[in-house]
Every structure is written in C-alpha cells, then in structure tokens.
Amino acid sequence: MAALAGVVAGGVTLGVGELASLLVGPMTSPFFAVGNTIVDLTPEWLKSFAISTFGENDKNVLLLTLGAVLTLFAAVAGWLQLRRPPLGLMLVALLGVAAIAAAVNRPGSDAAYAIPSIIGVTAGITTLWLLVRQPSEPTNIVSGADRRRFLMLTAGAAGLAVFAFLGSRRLGQTRQDVLEARDRLRMPRAADPAPSLPADVELDVDGVTPFTTPNSDFYRVDTALEVPVVHPDDWQLRIHGMVDRTVVLTFDQLVSLPLVERMITLTCVSNEIGGNLAGSAVWRGYPLEELLLEAGPDANADMVLSTSVDGYTASTPLDVLTDGRDALLAVAMNGEPLPLRHGFPVRMVVPGLYGYVSATKWVVDLEVTRFDQATAYWTDRGWADRAPIKTASRIDVPGSFARLDAGTNVVAGVAWAQHRGISRVEVNVDDGPWQDAELTAEASADTWRQWFWDWDATPGRHTLRVRATDGDGELQTSDKAPPIPDGASGWHSVVVEVV
Ligand SMILES: Nc1nc2c(c(=O)[nH]1)N[C@H]1C(S)=C(S)[C@@H](COP(=O)(O)O)O[C@H]1N2
Ligand SMILES: [Mo]
C-alpha cells in the first residue's frame, strides 16, 4: 500500500507540475524538460541505435521507458517513506531538484521554468506525507479507521492526479490553435513554380519508392520529444551576427515575398546503407541567399548558425547558402503548409547537405558567424562540420530474402547524390560483371533518380549489388563507413532465393 501511495504521489507531482506549466509558458512542462534532457544526455551510440531500431517510434519508446522508471521510482519512494521516513519524501525532493535543473538548463529557458517543478514536487511531497503516516493504533491499518482514511486519501489523490494531468492537456489549447491557424492559412502560389516533372520520372514497378514522398510518409528525425508548436502570428526570424544590418522577418512578410518552389530530396546522415531516411518533396519558400545578401554578411564570416524555437542548432557553410543553389526558407511541403512535425511554420531546406547541418525545422534565428567561433547541436557530439550528401544507391525490389521465380525479374530502386545528380547506376549478380541499369528521367540534380534492370534469374541463392556514379562522373565508393561522423558509405546488396 505504501508503494501504491508513492505511485499516486508521483502522479500528483506530474499532474500538478503539468498544470502549473500552463501558467508559466507552453514549453515549460517539467516532464518534457526531463525527457528532452535525457535525449540530450543519451550517448551517441544509443541514440543512433534507437533511431535505427525504433525509427519513428523512438520517442514513444523513450516516453514509455521514462514513465516506467518514474513509476518504479515513485513506488520505492512510498515504500521508503513507510520504512525509513523521511527518506521517501527526500527521494521525491531529489527528483524535484533534478526536474528543476533540467527545466532551467533547457536552451532558451530562464528561472521561471523552475516554478512548475517546484509546485509539482511540493504537491507530491504533501501527498506522500499525508498518505504514508503511521497508524494511530497498530490494528487500525488492517481494517480500521486508518485503513479507510488511507483508501479515501489515495483515491482522492489519484483523482487529483488524473484531473490535473488531463486538465492540463485540455487547457493546453496551443497545439489546437496552431493546427487551426495552419488549416486557415492561404499561402500565395510560388512566383517561380517548380518545373513540371518529366513524363518518365517514375517507374511503374511494385515496391519501388514513389518519386514524390507523401507528407504522411516522410521520414522524421529530430531531437524534439514534443513537437514544438509555433503560431505563424508569433513567428519571427532574426538574421544577425557578422552582418551589415540585422534583418527581422515576420511570417506575413515572408510569404508576401516572391516564393520559389523546388523538388528537393532530403537525407539524414544517420541513414544506413540501404536505409530509408530520405524523402523527396516539393518545397516552397524564399531563397536564403536573398535574405543573407540583404543582411550583408561580413567577408570573414564562413558559417550560418540556425536555431530552432526549441534551442536545436545547426551550422551551415555560408558559401553553400550563397552559391546559387536553391537553399530555401521553406513554408510549404508538397503544396500544403509544413506539417507541424516537419517544421511548421518555417524551416530550412538546402539541397546537397545532410539534414543535421542544413534543414533546421521551426527555425527562428540565423546567426552569421564563423566555424571557429560557434558549434552546433550535432557537431558538439562528434559529427562533422561539413557534411555534403554522399552518393547512394538502394535496391528496393526485390526485397531482402525475397523468393523469386526463375526467369525475368525486375530489379529496381533509387539513387541519389543531391546537387551533383546521378549519371549512371550499375548492378551485378554474385560479384559478376557490372551491368548498366536503365535510369528514369532526371527531375533535377537535387532529387533522387529511379532505376531498373531486367534480370534473367537462375535457380539458387544470389546476391544482387548496386552502385551509382554521380553527375561529376565520380563512382560511389565501396568503402564501408558507419553514419558517424559524416554519413554511411558502401554498396547496397540484397540476397534472394530463386526457385
Ligand atoms: N529543430 C530541429 N530541426 C532539425 C532537426 C532537429 O533535431 N531539430 N534534425 C535535423 C535532421 S538530423 C534531419 S535529417 C532533418 C529531418 O527533417 P524531417 O524530419 O522533416 O524529415 O531535420 C533537421 N532539422
Ligand atoms: Mo539527420
């Protein structure tokens, strides 16, 4: 029963803390402060493992684990409070100190972020103290007045916890408001629309990755445990640092500029050989180059440090942003406002660079600076400063360990080398001679390209391998490298059984 009291007191801590966070500000939730801090403190190998193992579900796995650990912790606190008072209360207080430390150390937070944790922990300690008190008479705990008192108090506290938690979610209308604002947005069409796609850009082969990735299927990678919610009316971008003049831009100002629309394939540096952390969408936005020129970068500057509303940062080479490529401050994805999880209302998209050095979502700040003066979220964690996307090719069909009938089978997939383009794809069987695959039309050098090859399959177990050559004539390297520090390399292969 003491353990149960501990769990209920833990629930009160959490619920009241969340409720209090509503009064302090949208990003001050203690639960998410603790969760996000754990994400940041997680060692690199474990994070990569979580992304590659659980993919989109990595956050849910973390939240469930966190919930389970907290429940266990609270049960232990209850038990301790019964056996060795006031150790239980001290354990809850310790948790409170950890939550406060996490909250005030979040990027962009201040001392006020401690308030929800303080209120929550005070409520939790009071609850635990009330619930786990010595019985007035030893026999009362089994069936008497103390037992009734305990059950009533526990039920009451559990009710309070649930009410506070649900109430805080209910009252936290911000997300709803922002979703509605997104629905209401009527964005101007692009002054410079995306060139229409060549007719034969897409294969009609079952199982091949679609040329355009629907928003709902687009991979998502970020460090945000809770998707940041930014109302377009509140959004503002500041371009400052080593510039002639600071530029400040509101959402309305941004969308009234002449926007361009381009199809660009985005890729995550964590993508393993054969992995699917890549997607192509039509992005609408304003060229970052124009905005940077308006600010007037200092001749000594060589980097732009972008910061998102939740404090995440990325460092992008200034020369890449100003070399004429379609580096965009994007507001729309495949014809609709950015989905919240893909950076609503504004994100960066830079063709040719991995996402972690270029594709900052929920971006609110661009500081023109130098690589020797500032670092970013992932470059602080051992990832490379410069990260152009490596040439990659992938066999989508047949799948690994597929069973095929002997005879003609189509082998097909995608290849990418953004901003250089793909000029050739080759396939071999069991390390035999390389055979040229057929390429579909190229939409642009900034997008992936599909390919296929007709294989006359003979019975037995076979290994199919693929390699690509980029638009500069450079062959994709066979050297195997892991994603860290600047992207995986090596040739993709699949093993199939022909019967
Ligand atoms: N604010 C923010 N932006 C971010 C990230 C992040 O963690 N936070 N991750 C980057 C990484 S590593 C990648 S690969 C791309 C992924 O963009 P997507 O989730 O829209 O596919 O976003 C980039 N932008
Ligand atoms: Mo990434």
Coordinates of C-alpha atoms and ligand atoms in Angstrom, one line a residue:
M1 CA 0.0 0.0 0.0
A2 CA 2.9 2.4 0.7
A3 CA 4.3 1.7 -2.8
L4 CA 0.8 2.4 -4.2
A5 CA 0.8 5.7 -2.2
G6 CA 4.2 6.5 -3.7
V7 CA 2.9 6.0 -7.3
V8 CA -0.2 8.1 -6.6
A9 CA 2.0 10.8 -5.1
G10 CA 4.2 10.6 -8.2
G11 CA 1.1 11.1 -10.3
V12 CA 0.1 14.1 -8.3
T13 CA 3.7 15.5 -8.8
L14 CA 3.4 15.1 -12.5
G15 CA -0.2 16.3 -12.9
V16 CA 0.2 19.3 -10.8
G17 CA 3.5 20.1 -12.4
E18 CA 2.0 20.0 -15.9
L19 CA -1.0 22.1 -14.8
A20 CA 1.4 24.7 -13.3
S21 CA 3.4 24.7 -16.5
L22 CA 0.3 26.0 -18.3
L23 CA 0.5 29.2 -16.3
V24 CA 4.2 29.7 -16.9
G25 CA 4.5 29.0 -20.6
P26 CA 3.9 26.5 -23.4
M27 CA 7.4 25.0 -23.3
T28 CA 7.9 24.7 -19.5
S29 CA 6.4 21.2 -18.9
P30 CA 8.7 19.5 -16.3
F31 CA 8.0 16.1 -17.8
F32 CA 9.3 17.2 -21.2
A33 CA 12.2 19.1 -19.8
V34 CA 13.4 15.9 -18.1
G35 CA 12.7 13.8 -21.2
N36 CA 14.4 16.3 -23.5
T37 CA 17.4 16.5 -21.2
I38 CA 17.6 12.7 -21.2
V39 CA 17.6 12.7 -25.0
D40 CA 20.4 15.2 -25.0
L41 CA 22.5 13.3 -22.4
T42 CA 22.0 9.9 -24.2
P43 CA 25.3 8.7 -25.6
E44 CA 25.6 9.0 -29.3
W45 CA 25.7 5.2 -30.0
L46 CA 22.5 4.6 -28.0
K47 CA 20.7 7.4 -29.9
S48 CA 21.8 6.1 -33.3
F49 CA 20.7 2.6 -32.1
A50 CA 17.3 4.0 -31.1
I51 CA 16.8 5.8 -34.4
S52 CA 17.8 2.8 -36.5
T53 CA 15.9 0.2 -34.3
F54 CA 12.6 2.1 -33.4
G55 CA 12.7 4.7 -36.2
E56 CA 9.6 6.9 -35.9
N57 CA 8.7 5.2 -32.6
D58 CA 11.9 6.1 -30.8
K59 CA 10.2 8.9 -28.9
N60 CA 7.3 6.7 -27.8
V61 CA 9.8 4.1 -26.6
L62 CA 11.6 6.7 -24.6
L63 CA 8.4 8.1 -23.1
L64 CA 7.2 4.7 -22.1
T65 CA 10.6 3.8 -20.6
L66 CA 10.7 7.2 -18.7
G67 CA 7.1 6.5 -17.4
A68 CA 8.1 3.0 -16.2
V69 CA 11.2 4.3 -14.5
L70 CA 9.3 7.1 -12.8
T71 CA 6.6 4.7 -11.6
L72 CA 9.2 2.4 -10.1
F73 CA 11.0 5.3 -8.5
A74 CA 7.7 6.6 -7.0
A75 CA 6.9 3.1 -5.7
V76 CA 10.3 2.9 -4.0
A77 CA 9.8 6.4 -2.5
G78 CA 6.5 5.2 -1.0
W79 CA 8.0 2.1 0.5
L80 CA 11.0 4.1 1.9
Q81 CA 8.7 6.6 3.4
L82 CA 6.9 3.8 5.4
R83 CA 10.1 2.1 6.4
R84 CA 12.6 4.9 6.9
P85 CA 10.8 8.3 7.0
P86 CA 11.5 10.8 5.8
L87 CA 13.7 9.1 3.2
G88 CA 10.7 8.7 0.8
L89 CA 10.0 12.4 0.9
M90 CA 13.7 13.1 0.3
L91 CA 13.7 10.9 -2.7
V92 CA 10.8 12.8 -4.2
A93 CA 12.5 16.1 -3.4
L94 CA 15.6 14.8 -5.1
L95 CA 13.6 14.1 -8.2
G96 CA 12.2 17.6 -7.9
V97 CA 15.8 19.0 -7.9
A98 CA 16.6 17.0 -11.0
A99 CA 13.5 18.3 -12.8
I100 CA 14.3 21.9 -11.8
A101 CA 17.9 21.5 -13.0
A102 CA 16.6 20.1 -16.3
A103 CA 14.0 22.8 -16.7
V104 CA 16.3 25.8 -16.1
N105 CA 19.0 24.4 -18.3
R106 CA 16.9 23.9 -21.4
P107 CA 18.0 26.2 -24.2
G108 CA 16.0 29.4 -24.1
S109 CA 14.7 28.9 -20.6
D110 CA 15.0 31.1 -17.6
A111 CA 14.5 30.9 -13.8
A112 CA 10.7 30.9 -14.2
Y113 CA 11.0 27.4 -15.8
A114 CA 11.7 26.1 -12.3
I115 CA 8.2 27.1 -11.0
P116 CA 6.2 24.2 -12.4
S117 CA 8.6 21.6 -10.9
I118 CA 8.6 23.3 -7.5
I119 CA 4.8 23.4 -7.4
G120 CA 4.5 19.8 -8.6
V121 CA 7.0 18.4 -6.1
T122 CA 5.5 20.3 -3.3
A123 CA 2.2 18.8 -4.1
G124 CA 3.8 15.3 -4.4
I125 CA 5.6 15.5 -1.1
T126 CA 2.5 16.7 0.7
T127 CA 0.5 13.8 -0.8
L128 CA 3.1 11.2 0.2
W129 CA 3.4 12.6 3.7
L130 CA -0.4 12.6 4.1
L131 CA -0.8 9.1 2.7
V132 CA 2.0 7.3 4.5
R133 CA 1.6 8.2 8.1
Q134 CA 2.0 5.8 11.0
P135 CA -1.4 4.3 12.1
S136 CA -2.9 5.8 15.2
E137 CA -3.2 2.2 16.5
P138 CA -1.3 -0.8 15.1
T139 CA -4.5 -2.8 14.4
N140 CA -6.2 0.2 12.5
I141 CA -4.1 -0.3 9.5
V142 CA -5.6 -3.7 8.7
S143 CA -9.3 -2.9 8.9
G144 CA -9.9 0.2 11.0
A145 CA -10.1 3.9 10.6
D146 CA -6.6 4.4 9.3
R147 CA -7.2 1.9 6.5
R148 CA -10.4 3.8 5.5
R149 CA -8.5 7.1 5.8
F150 CA -5.7 5.8 3.6
L151 CA -8.1 4.5 0.9
M152 CA -10.1 7.7 0.8
L153 CA -7.0 9.8 0.6
T154 CA -5.4 7.6 -2.0
A155 CA -8.5 7.6 -4.2
G156 CA -8.7 11.4 -3.8
A157 CA -5.1 12.0 -4.7
A158 CA -5.3 9.6 -7.7
G159 CA -8.3 11.6 -8.8
L160 CA -6.4 14.8 -8.4
A161 CA -3.5 13.5 -10.4
V162 CA -5.7 12.3 -13.3
F163 CA -7.7 15.5 -13.3
A164 CA -4.7 17.7 -13.2
F165 CA -2.9 15.8 -16.0
L166 CA -6.0 15.6 -18.3
G167 CA -6.9 19.2 -17.4
S168 CA -3.5 20.5 -18.3
R169 CA -3.7 18.6 -21.7
R170 CA -7.2 20.0 -22.3
L171 CA -6.3 23.6 -21.4
G172 CA -3.1 23.4 -23.4
Q173 CA -5.0 24.5 -26.4
T174 CA -1.9 26.0 -28.1
R175 CA -1.5 23.0 -30.3
Q176 CA -5.1 23.0 -31.3
D177 CA -4.9 26.8 -32.0
V178 CA -1.8 26.3 -34.2
L179 CA -3.4 23.4 -36.1
E180 CA -6.4 25.6 -36.8
A181 CA -4.2 28.5 -37.8
R182 CA -2.4 26.1 -40.2
D183 CA -5.7 25.0 -41.7
R184 CA -6.8 28.6 -42.3
L185 CA -3.5 29.6 -43.9
R186 CA -3.9 30.6 -47.6
M187 CA -0.4 30.8 -48.9
P188 CA 0.4 32.6 -52.1
R189 CA 1.4 30.5 -55.0
A190 CA 5.0 30.4 -56.0
A191 CA 6.1 33.3 -58.3
D192 CA 8.7 30.8 -59.6
P193 CA 6.9 27.4 -59.6
A194 CA 8.7 24.0 -59.7
P195 CA 9.4 22.8 -63.2
S196 CA 6.9 20.2 -64.1
L197 CA 8.3 16.6 -63.8
P198 CA 9.4 14.8 -66.9
A199 CA 6.9 12.3 -68.0
D200 CA 9.0 9.2 -67.4
V201 CA 10.4 10.3 -64.0
E202 CA 8.7 7.4 -62.2
L203 CA 8.7 3.7 -62.7
D204 CA 5.6 1.6 -62.7
V205 CA 7.2 -1.2 -60.6
D206 CA 5.5 -2.5 -57.4
G207 CA 7.6 -1.9 -54.3
V208 CA 9.8 0.9 -55.8
T209 CA 9.9 4.0 -53.6
P210 CA 7.5 6.6 -55.0
F211 CA 9.2 9.5 -56.7
T212 CA 7.4 12.1 -54.6
T213 CA 7.1 11.2 -50.9
P214 CA 3.7 12.0 -49.5
N215 CA 4.0 14.2 -46.4
S216 CA 2.4 11.5 -44.2
D217 CA 5.1 9.0 -45.2
F218 CA 8.0 11.4 -45.0
Y219 CA 10.7 10.3 -42.5
R220 CA 11.0 12.4 -39.4
V221 CA 14.2 12.9 -37.4
D222 CA 14.7 15.5 -34.7
T223 CA 15.6 15.8 -31.0
A224 CA 12.2 17.3 -30.0
L225 CA 10.3 14.9 -27.7
E226 CA 7.2 17.1 -28.1
V227 CA 6.7 18.7 -31.5
P228 CA 7.2 22.5 -31.0
V229 CA 4.1 24.5 -31.6
V230 CA 4.7 27.9 -33.2
H231 CA 1.8 30.1 -34.2
P232 CA 2.5 31.8 -37.5
D233 CA 1.5 35.1 -36.0
D234 CA 4.2 34.7 -33.3
W235 CA 6.9 33.5 -35.7
Q236 CA 9.8 35.8 -36.4
L237 CA 13.2 35.2 -37.9
R238 CA 16.2 37.3 -36.9
I239 CA 19.3 37.4 -39.1
H240 CA 22.2 38.9 -37.2
G241 CA 25.8 38.4 -36.2
M242 CA 28.6 39.3 -38.6
V243 CA 26.3 41.3 -40.9
D244 CA 26.0 44.9 -42.0
R245 CA 22.4 45.1 -40.8
T246 CA 20.1 42.9 -38.7
V247 CA 17.1 41.6 -40.6
V248 CA 13.9 40.7 -38.9
L249 CA 11.2 38.9 -40.8
T250 CA 7.6 38.0 -39.8
F251 CA 5.6 35.2 -41.3
D252 CA 3.4 37.6 -43.3
Q253 CA 6.4 39.4 -44.7
L254 CA 8.0 36.1 -45.6
V255 CA 5.0 34.8 -47.6
S256 CA 4.5 38.0 -49.4
L257 CA 8.0 37.8 -50.9
P258 CA 8.2 36.1 -54.4
L259 CA 8.4 32.5 -53.4
V260 CA 10.1 29.7 -55.4
E261 CA 9.1 26.1 -55.5
R262 CA 11.6 23.2 -56.0
M263 CA 11.6 19.5 -55.7
I264 CA 14.5 18.5 -53.3
T265 CA 15.4 15.2 -51.8
L266 CA 16.3 15.4 -48.1
T267 CA 18.6 12.8 -46.5
C268 CA 19.5 12.1 -42.9
V269 CA 23.2 11.5 -42.1
S270 CA 22.0 8.6 -39.8
N271 CA 20.8 6.7 -42.9
E272 CA 22.5 3.3 -43.1
I273 CA 23.3 1.7 -46.4
G274 CA 20.0 0.6 -47.8
G275 CA 18.1 2.6 -45.2
N276 CA 15.1 4.8 -45.8
L277 CA 15.8 8.1 -44.0
A278 CA 15.4 10.0 -47.2
G279 CA 12.5 11.6 -48.9
S280 CA 11.6 13.9 -51.8
A281 CA 9.1 16.7 -51.6
V282 CA 8.3 19.9 -53.4
W283 CA 9.3 22.8 -51.1
R284 CA 8.0 26.3 -51.5
G285 CA 10.0 29.1 -49.9
Y286 CA 12.2 32.1 -50.2
P287 CA 15.9 31.8 -51.2
L288 CA 18.0 32.1 -48.1
E289 CA 20.7 33.7 -50.3
E290 CA 18.5 36.8 -50.9
L291 CA 17.9 37.3 -47.2
L292 CA 21.6 36.8 -46.4
L293 CA 22.5 39.3 -49.1
E294 CA 20.0 41.8 -47.6
A295 CA 21.7 41.4 -44.2
G296 CA 25.2 41.8 -45.9
P297 CA 27.5 39.1 -44.5
D298 CA 31.0 40.1 -43.3
A299 CA 33.8 38.9 -45.6
N300 CA 35.3 37.0 -42.7
A301 CA 32.1 35.0 -42.0
D302 CA 32.0 31.4 -43.2
M303 CA 29.0 29.9 -41.4
V304 CA 25.4 30.4 -40.6
L305 CA 24.2 29.0 -37.2
S306 CA 20.5 28.4 -37.4
T307 CA 18.5 27.9 -34.2
S308 CA 15.0 26.4 -33.8
V309 CA 12.4 27.5 -31.3
D310 CA 13.4 24.6 -29.0
G311 CA 17.0 25.5 -29.0
Y312 CA 18.3 23.0 -31.5
T313 CA 21.1 24.4 -33.7
A314 CA 22.8 23.6 -37.0
S315 CA 25.9 25.1 -38.7
T316 CA 25.7 25.6 -42.5
P317 CA 28.6 26.8 -44.6
L318 CA 27.9 30.3 -45.8
D319 CA 29.4 29.6 -49.2
V320 CA 26.9 26.8 -49.8
L321 CA 24.0 29.1 -48.9
T322 CA 25.2 31.7 -51.3
D323 CA 26.4 29.7 -54.3
G324 CA 23.2 30.0 -56.2
R325 CA 21.6 26.6 -55.3
D326 CA 18.0 26.5 -54.1
A327 CA 18.6 26.8 -50.4
L328 CA 15.2 27.7 -49.1
L329 CA 13.5 29.2 -46.1
A330 CA 10.5 26.9 -46.7
V331 CA 6.9 27.4 -45.7
A332 CA 5.2 24.6 -47.7
M333 CA 5.7 21.0 -48.5
N334 CA 4.0 19.2 -51.4
G335 CA 1.6 22.1 -51.8
E336 CA 0.5 22.5 -48.2
P337 CA 1.8 24.4 -45.2
L338 CA 4.6 22.5 -43.5
P339 CA 3.2 19.7 -41.2
L340 CA 3.9 20.6 -37.6
R341 CA 6.4 17.7 -37.3
H342 CA 8.3 18.9 -40.4
G343 CA 8.9 22.4 -39.0
F344 CA 5.7 24.5 -39.2
P345 CA 5.6 27.4 -39.8
V346 CA 9.1 27.8 -41.3
R347 CA 12.2 25.5 -41.9
M348 CA 15.3 25.4 -43.9
V349 CA 15.9 23.1 -46.8
V350 CA 19.4 23.1 -48.5
P351 CA 20.0 20.8 -51.5
G352 CA 23.1 18.7 -51.2
L353 CA 23.7 18.8 -47.4
Y354 CA 22.6 16.2 -44.8
G355 CA 19.7 17.5 -42.7
Y356 CA 21.7 17.9 -39.5
V357 CA 23.8 20.7 -41.0
S358 CA 21.1 22.4 -43.0
A359 CA 17.5 21.5 -42.6
T360 CA 16.6 23.3 -39.3
K361 CA 12.9 23.0 -38.6
W362 CA 10.9 25.6 -36.6
V363 CA 13.8 27.9 -37.4
V364 CA 13.7 31.4 -35.6
D365 CA 17.3 32.6 -35.7
L366 CA 20.1 32.8 -38.2
E367 CA 23.5 34.0 -36.9
V368 CA 26.1 34.7 -39.4
T369 CA 29.4 33.7 -37.8
R370 CA 32.5 31.5 -38.2
F371 CA 33.1 27.8 -37.8
D372 CA 36.0 28.6 -35.3
Q373 CA 33.6 30.7 -33.2
A374 CA 30.5 28.6 -32.8
T375 CA 29.4 24.9 -32.9
A376 CA 26.0 23.3 -33.2
Y377 CA 24.0 20.5 -31.6
W378 CA 25.4 17.6 -33.5
T379 CA 28.9 19.0 -34.2
D380 CA 29.2 19.2 -30.4
R381 CA 28.6 15.5 -30.4
G382 CA 31.3 14.2 -32.7
W383 CA 29.6 14.7 -36.1
A384 CA 31.4 16.5 -39.0
D385 CA 31.3 20.3 -39.6
R386 CA 31.0 19.8 -43.4
A387 CA 28.5 17.2 -44.5
P388 CA 27.7 17.1 -48.2
I389 CA 25.5 14.1 -49.0
K390 CA 27.4 11.1 -50.2
T391 CA 26.4 9.3 -53.4
A392 CA 24.0 6.5 -52.5
S393 CA 22.0 3.8 -54.3
R394 CA 19.5 1.4 -53.0
I395 CA 17.8 -1.8 -54.2
D396 CA 14.0 -1.5 -53.4
V397 CA 12.9 -4.5 -55.4
P398 CA 13.3 -7.4 -54.8
G399 CA 13.4 -7.1 -51.0
S400 CA 16.0 -8.9 -48.9
F401 CA 15.5 -12.7 -48.8
A402 CA 12.7 -12.5 -51.4
R403 CA 11.7 -15.8 -53.1
L404 CA 11.6 -15.3 -56.9
D405 CA 10.6 -17.5 -59.8
A406 CA 13.4 -18.2 -62.2
G407 CA 13.2 -16.2 -65.4
T408 CA 12.9 -12.4 -66.0
N409 CA 12.6 -10.4 -62.8
V410 CA 12.9 -6.6 -62.5
V411 CA 15.5 -5.2 -60.1
A412 CA 14.8 -1.6 -59.3
G413 CA 15.4 1.2 -56.8
V414 CA 16.6 4.7 -56.3
A415 CA 19.9 6.5 -56.3
W416 CA 20.8 10.0 -55.0
A417 CA 23.7 12.4 -55.0
Q418 CA 22.0 15.7 -54.4
H419 CA 23.3 18.8 -56.2
R420 CA 25.6 16.6 -58.3
G421 CA 23.0 14.3 -59.8
I422 CA 23.1 10.7 -60.8
S423 CA 24.6 9.8 -64.2
R424 CA 24.8 6.0 -64.0
V425 CA 23.6 3.0 -62.0
E426 CA 25.1 -0.5 -62.3
V427 CA 24.0 -3.8 -60.9
N428 CA 25.8 -7.1 -60.5
V429 CA 24.9 -10.6 -59.5
D430 CA 27.1 -12.7 -57.2
D431 CA 30.0 -10.3 -57.8
G432 CA 29.9 -10.9 -61.6
P433 CA 30.4 -8.2 -64.2
W434 CA 28.6 -4.9 -63.6
Q435 CA 25.6 -4.3 -65.8
D436 CA 24.1 -0.9 -66.7
A437 CA 20.7 -0.3 -65.2
E438 CA 18.2 1.9 -67.0
L439 CA 17.6 5.3 -65.5
T440 CA 14.4 7.2 -65.4
A441 CA 14.4 10.9 -66.4
E442 CA 16.2 13.3 -64.1
A443 CA 13.9 15.9 -62.5
S444 CA 16.9 17.8 -61.3
A445 CA 20.4 17.3 -59.8
D446 CA 18.8 17.9 -56.4
T447 CA 16.5 14.9 -56.5
W448 CA 16.9 11.2 -56.4
R449 CA 16.5 9.2 -59.5
Q450 CA 14.9 5.8 -60.1
W451 CA 16.5 2.9 -62.0
F452 CA 15.7 -0.6 -63.1
W453 CA 17.4 -3.6 -64.6
D454 CA 15.8 -6.8 -66.1
W455 CA 17.4 -9.8 -64.6
D456 CA 17.3 -13.3 -66.1
A457 CA 17.3 -15.2 -62.8
T458 CA 18.6 -18.7 -62.5
P459 CA 17.6 -21.0 -59.6
G460 CA 19.6 -20.8 -56.4
R461 CA 20.6 -18.2 -53.8
H462 CA 22.0 -14.9 -55.3
T463 CA 23.4 -11.6 -54.1
L464 CA 22.4 -8.5 -56.1
R465 CA 24.5 -5.4 -55.6
V466 CA 24.1 -1.8 -56.8
R467 CA 26.4 1.2 -57.3
A468 CA 25.9 4.6 -58.7
T469 CA 28.0 7.3 -60.4
D470 CA 27.3 10.9 -59.7
G471 CA 26.8 13.8 -62.2
D472 CA 30.5 14.6 -61.9
G473 CA 31.5 11.1 -63.1
E474 CA 32.6 10.1 -59.6
L475 CA 31.8 6.4 -58.7
Q476 CA 30.1 5.7 -55.4
T477 CA 32.8 4.4 -53.0
S478 CA 32.8 0.8 -52.0
D479 CA 34.5 1.7 -48.7
K480 CA 32.2 0.8 -45.9
A481 CA 31.7 3.6 -43.3
P482 CA 29.2 3.9 -40.5
P483 CA 26.9 7.1 -40.4
I484 CA 29.1 8.9 -37.9
P485 CA 30.9 11.3 -38.5
D486 CA 29.7 12.3 -42.0
G487 CA 27.4 9.7 -43.5
A488 CA 27.5 6.0 -44.3
S489 CA 29.1 4.7 -47.4
G490 CA 29.4 1.3 -49.2
W491 CA 27.4 -0.6 -51.8
H492 CA 23.9 -1.9 -51.0
S493 CA 23.2 -5.5 -51.7
V494 CA 20.3 -8.0 -51.2
V495 CA 20.3 -11.8 -51.0
V496 CA 17.4 -13.5 -52.8
E497 CA 16.3 -17.1 -53.3
V498 CA 15.3 -18.1 -56.9
V499 CA 13.2 -21.2 -57.3
Ligands
LIG1 N1 14.7 21.9 -34.9 C1 15.2 20.8 -35.5 N2 15.4 20.8 -36.8 C2 16.0 19.7 -37.3 C3 16.4 18.6 -36.5 C4 16.2 18.7 -35.1 O1 16.5 17.8 -34.3 N3 15.6 19.8 -34.6 N4 17.0 17.5 -37.1 C5 17.6 17.6 -38.4 C6 17.9 16.4 -39.1 S1 19.1 15.4 -38.4 C7 17.3 16.0 -40.2 S2 17.8 14.6 -41.1 C8 16.1 16.7 -40.8 C9 14.9 15.8 -41.0 O2 13.8 16.6 -41.4 P1 12.4 15.9 -41.4 O3 12.1 15.4 -40.0 O4 11.4 16.9 -41.9 O5 12.5 14.7 -42.4 O6 15.7 17.8 -39.9 C10 16.8 18.5 -39.4 N5 16.2 19.6 -38.7
MO2 MO 19.5 13.7 -39.7

